[in-house]
Coordinates of C-alpha atoms and ligand atoms in Angstrom, one line a residue:
M1261 CA -23.2 15.6 -104.1
L1262 CA -20.4 16.8 -101.7
P1263 CA -17.0 17.3 -103.0
V1264 CA -14.4 14.7 -102.3
N1265 CA -12.7 16.8 -99.7
Q1266 CA -15.9 17.5 -97.7
W1267 CA -16.6 13.6 -97.7
L1268 CA -13.2 13.0 -96.4
K1269 CA -13.6 15.6 -93.7
K1270 CA -17.1 13.9 -92.7
L1271 CA -15.2 10.6 -92.7
Q1272 CA -12.4 11.7 -90.5
F1273 CA -14.9 13.3 -88.1
C1274 CA -16.7 10.0 -87.7
V1275 CA -13.6 7.9 -87.4
F1276 CA -11.5 10.4 -85.3
P1277 CA -14.1 12.6 -83.5
P1278 CA -12.5 15.9 -82.2
T1279 CA -11.4 14.9 -78.7
C1280 CA -10.2 17.5 -76.0
L1281 CA -6.3 17.2 -75.9
L1282 CA -6.4 18.2 -72.2
C1283 CA -9.2 16.2 -70.7
G1284 CA -10.6 13.7 -73.3
A1285 CA -14.0 14.9 -73.3
P1286 CA -15.7 15.6 -76.8
G1287 CA -14.1 18.6 -78.7
E1288 CA -16.0 21.9 -79.4
G1289 CA -17.2 21.8 -83.0
E1290 CA -14.1 20.6 -85.0
R1291 CA -11.6 21.5 -82.3
D1292 CA -9.5 19.1 -80.3
L1293 CA -10.4 21.0 -77.1
C1294 CA -13.6 20.9 -75.0
T1295 CA -15.7 24.0 -74.2
G1296 CA -14.7 24.1 -70.5
C1297 CA -10.8 23.7 -71.3
H1298 CA -11.3 26.4 -74.0
A1299 CA -12.9 28.8 -71.7
D1300 CA -10.2 28.1 -69.0
L1301 CA -7.1 28.9 -71.4
P1302 CA -5.2 31.6 -69.5
R1303 CA -5.4 34.8 -72.0
N1304 CA -2.7 37.4 -72.2
E1305 CA -5.3 40.1 -72.7
Q1306 CA -3.4 43.2 -71.0
A1307 CA 0.0 43.2 -72.7
C1308 CA 2.8 45.5 -73.9
Q1309 CA 2.0 46.2 -77.5
R1310 CA 5.6 46.0 -78.6
C1311 CA 6.9 42.9 -76.7
G1312 CA 3.7 41.1 -75.5
M1313 CA 4.7 41.1 -71.7
P1314 CA 1.6 40.9 -69.5
L1315 CA 1.1 44.2 -68.0
A1316 CA -0.8 45.0 -64.6
S1317 CA -2.7 47.9 -65.9
T1318 CA -3.9 49.5 -69.2
I1319 CA -2.4 53.0 -68.5
A1320 CA 0.8 52.4 -70.5
L1321 CA 0.9 50.9 -74.0
N1322 CA 4.5 49.5 -73.5
C1323 CA 6.2 47.8 -70.7
G1324 CA 9.1 49.7 -68.9
E1325 CA 11.6 47.4 -70.6
C1326 CA 10.4 48.4 -73.9
Q1327 CA 10.2 52.2 -72.9
L1328 CA 14.0 51.9 -72.0
H1329 CA 15.3 49.9 -74.9
L1330 CA 12.9 49.5 -78.0
P1331 CA 13.2 46.2 -79.4
P1332 CA 13.8 45.9 -83.3
Y1333 CA 10.3 44.5 -83.9
D1334 CA 7.3 46.8 -84.1
R1335 CA 4.5 44.7 -82.4
T1336 CA 3.8 41.4 -80.5
F1337 CA 0.8 39.3 -80.4
A1338 CA 0.9 36.4 -78.1
P1339 CA -2.7 35.6 -76.9
L1340 CA -2.1 33.0 -74.2
L1341 CA 0.0 33.1 -70.9
Y1342 CA 2.7 30.5 -70.7
Q1343 CA 1.3 28.9 -67.6
P1344 CA -0.8 25.6 -67.0
P1345 CA -2.2 24.1 -69.2
V1346 CA -0.5 26.0 -72.1
D1347 CA 2.9 25.1 -70.9
Y1348 CA 2.0 21.4 -70.9
L1349 CA 0.5 21.5 -74.4
I1350 CA 3.6 23.4 -75.8
K1351 CA 5.9 20.8 -74.1
G1352 CA 3.9 17.9 -75.4
L1353 CA 4.2 19.2 -79.0
K1354 CA 8.1 20.0 -78.6
F1355 CA 9.3 17.2 -76.4
G1356 CA 6.3 14.6 -76.8
R1357 CA 6.0 15.0 -80.6
R1358 CA 2.2 15.5 -80.3
L1359 CA 1.6 17.3 -83.7
A1360 CA -2.1 17.3 -83.2
I1361 CA -1.1 20.1 -80.6
A1362 CA 0.5 22.1 -83.4
R1363 CA -2.7 22.0 -85.5
L1364 CA -5.0 22.9 -82.3
L1365 CA -2.6 25.9 -81.2
G1366 CA -1.9 27.1 -84.7
E1367 CA -5.7 27.1 -85.8
W1368 CA -6.5 28.8 -82.4
L1369 CA -3.8 31.5 -83.0
G1370 CA -4.8 32.0 -86.7
T1371 CA -8.5 32.6 -85.6
A1372 CA -7.2 34.9 -83.0
L1373 CA -5.1 36.9 -85.5
Q1374 CA -8.3 36.9 -87.9
Q1375 CA -10.4 38.6 -85.3
R1376 CA -8.0 41.5 -84.8
Q1377 CA -8.9 42.6 -88.4
V1378 CA -5.6 44.3 -89.0
K1379 CA -3.5 44.4 -92.0
P1380 CA -2.0 40.9 -92.6
P1381 CA 1.6 40.8 -93.2
Q1382 CA 3.1 39.8 -96.6
G1383 CA 4.8 36.7 -95.3
I1384 CA 5.3 34.7 -92.2
I1385 CA 8.7 33.6 -91.0
P1386 CA 8.8 30.7 -88.6
V1387 CA 11.8 30.7 -86.3
P1388 CA 14.2 28.3 -88.1
L1389 CA 15.9 25.4 -86.0
H1390 CA 19.6 24.7 -86.7
P1391 CA 19.8 21.6 -89.0
S1392 CA 21.2 19.3 -86.5
R1393 CA 18.3 20.2 -84.0
L1394 CA 15.8 19.6 -86.9
R1395 CA 17.4 16.1 -87.5
E1396 CA 17.3 15.3 -83.8
R1397 CA 13.5 16.5 -83.4
G1398 CA 12.2 15.6 -86.8
F1399 CA 10.2 18.7 -87.1
N1400 CA 10.2 22.3 -86.3
Q1401 CA 7.6 23.4 -83.9
S1402 CA 7.5 26.9 -85.2
L1403 CA 6.8 25.7 -88.7
E1404 CA 4.1 23.3 -87.7
L1405 CA 2.4 26.1 -85.8
A1406 CA 2.7 28.5 -88.6
R1407 CA 1.2 26.2 -91.4
P1408 CA -2.5 26.4 -89.9
V1409 CA -1.8 30.1 -89.3
A1410 CA -0.8 30.8 -92.9
R1411 CA -3.8 28.8 -94.1
C1412 CA -6.2 30.7 -91.9
L1413 CA -5.0 34.2 -92.9
D1414 CA -4.0 33.2 -96.6
V1415 CA -0.6 34.7 -96.1
P1416 CA 2.5 32.7 -97.5
L1417 CA 5.3 31.0 -95.4
L1418 CA 8.8 32.5 -96.2
L1419 CA 10.9 29.4 -95.4
S1420 CA 14.1 30.0 -97.1
N1421 CA 14.9 33.6 -96.3
V1422 CA 16.5 33.1 -92.7
R1423 CA 18.5 30.4 -91.6
R1424 CA 20.0 29.4 -88.3
I1425 CA 23.9 29.2 -88.9
R1426 CA 25.0 28.3 -85.3
H1427 CA 23.7 25.7 -83.1
T1428 CA 22.7 27.2 -79.9
Q1429 CA 22.1 25.9 -76.4
P1430 CA 18.4 25.7 -75.5
Q1431 CA 17.2 29.2 -74.2
A1432 CA 15.0 27.4 -71.5
Q1433 CA 18.4 26.8 -69.5
L1434 CA 19.6 30.4 -69.6
D1435 CA 19.1 33.7 -67.6
A1436 CA 18.1 36.9 -69.6
A1437 CA 21.5 38.1 -70.3
A1438 CA 23.0 34.6 -71.4
R1439 CA 20.0 34.3 -73.8
R1440 CA 21.0 37.5 -75.5
S1441 CA 24.6 36.5 -76.1
N1442 CA 23.4 32.8 -76.9
V1443 CA 21.5 33.8 -80.0
Q1444 CA 23.8 36.6 -81.2
G1445 CA 24.8 35.7 -84.8
A1446 CA 22.9 32.7 -84.6
F1447 CA 20.8 33.6 -87.8
S1448 CA 21.6 34.9 -91.2
I1449 CA 19.6 36.1 -94.3
S1450 CA 20.1 33.1 -96.9
R1451 CA 17.9 34.9 -99.7
P1452 CA 16.8 38.4 -100.1
V1453 CA 13.3 39.2 -98.5
Q1454 CA 11.0 40.9 -100.9
A1455 CA 8.5 41.6 -98.4
R1456 CA 8.3 45.0 -96.6
H1457 CA 5.9 43.7 -93.8
V1458 CA 6.5 40.3 -92.3
A1459 CA 5.5 38.3 -89.1
I1460 CA 8.1 36.1 -87.1
L1461 CA 6.4 33.1 -85.7
D1462 CA 7.6 31.3 -82.5
D1463 CA 6.0 29.0 -80.0
V1464 CA 6.6 30.9 -77.0
I1465 CA 8.2 34.4 -76.1
T1466 CA 10.1 34.7 -73.1
T1467 CA 12.9 37.4 -73.3
G1468 CA 12.2 37.9 -76.9
S1469 CA 16.0 37.7 -77.5
T1470 CA 15.6 35.1 -80.3
V1471 CA 12.9 37.1 -82.3
A1472 CA 15.0 40.4 -81.7
E1473 CA 17.9 38.8 -83.3
I1474 CA 16.0 37.8 -86.5
A1475 CA 14.1 41.0 -86.6
G1476 CA 17.4 43.0 -86.3
I1477 CA 18.9 41.1 -89.4
L1478 CA 15.5 41.4 -91.2
K1479 CA 15.5 45.2 -90.6
A1480 CA 19.1 45.5 -91.6
A1481 CA 18.1 43.7 -94.9
G1482 CA 15.5 46.3 -95.6
V1483 CA 12.2 44.8 -94.2
E1484 CA 10.2 47.9 -93.0
E1485 CA 7.6 46.5 -90.4
I1486 CA 8.1 43.2 -88.3
E1487 CA 5.3 41.7 -86.1
V1488 CA 6.1 38.9 -83.7
W1489 CA 3.4 36.1 -83.3
A1490 CA 3.6 33.4 -80.6
V1491 CA 1.1 31.1 -79.1
A1492 CA 2.0 32.3 -75.7
R1493 CA 4.2 34.8 -73.5
T1494 CA 5.9 34.2 -70.2
S1495 CA 5.0 36.8 -67.6
Q1496 CA 8.6 37.3 -66.6
N1497 CA 11.7 38.1 -68.6
R1498 CA 13.5 35.2 -67.1
Ligands
ZN1990 ZN1 -11.2 19.5 -72.0
ZN1991 ZN1 7.4 45.5 -73.7

């Protein structure tokens, strides 16, 4: 006889069969994305190893910006490009509260990370929201994306080590310089981090100012190796 959780899975499969969140066609396997939409997702295959910025060629490992100023994190993995339909999905999660999108994209990111077969970090830190933003939105999209990633890789979530102490303007409305000053001093360490190697997880990386700010305080607190994971990367530091 099947164990209870497998029966529940079968039942869920019959009542809510996987359906593509982009076009409504039947999903591929257990995923809420059809084969065609999955194949068409814009991949960020040729990217700066440090900040994830899409690169025009594979000659250099790092983009010009990182060669000039090394960011405080060591590596970035953002496997998709923030362009249609990925931007539509991420906005649907953040502003349309479609949590099924977090499960889809989080599982996708977790699988992509598993396929890299590199040493996993000792913990995942989702970018925290300020408590007032959390009350307004009702959930933290980075945490909702991080849950399936943590399950896929069997890595714990570190949820009480970093907190956002200052309410900041949404980064999307600001240019690169304003984004940096907007997040300066916005985070603090609320509990010592025992791990030496962690990953910071955000939904999208644009200029990288938010993750750089968090990485800076983590390195100052003794964390030695910091990766940045995100679903997608914009192709310009705007
Ligand atoms: Zn589809
Ligand atoms: Zn770079």
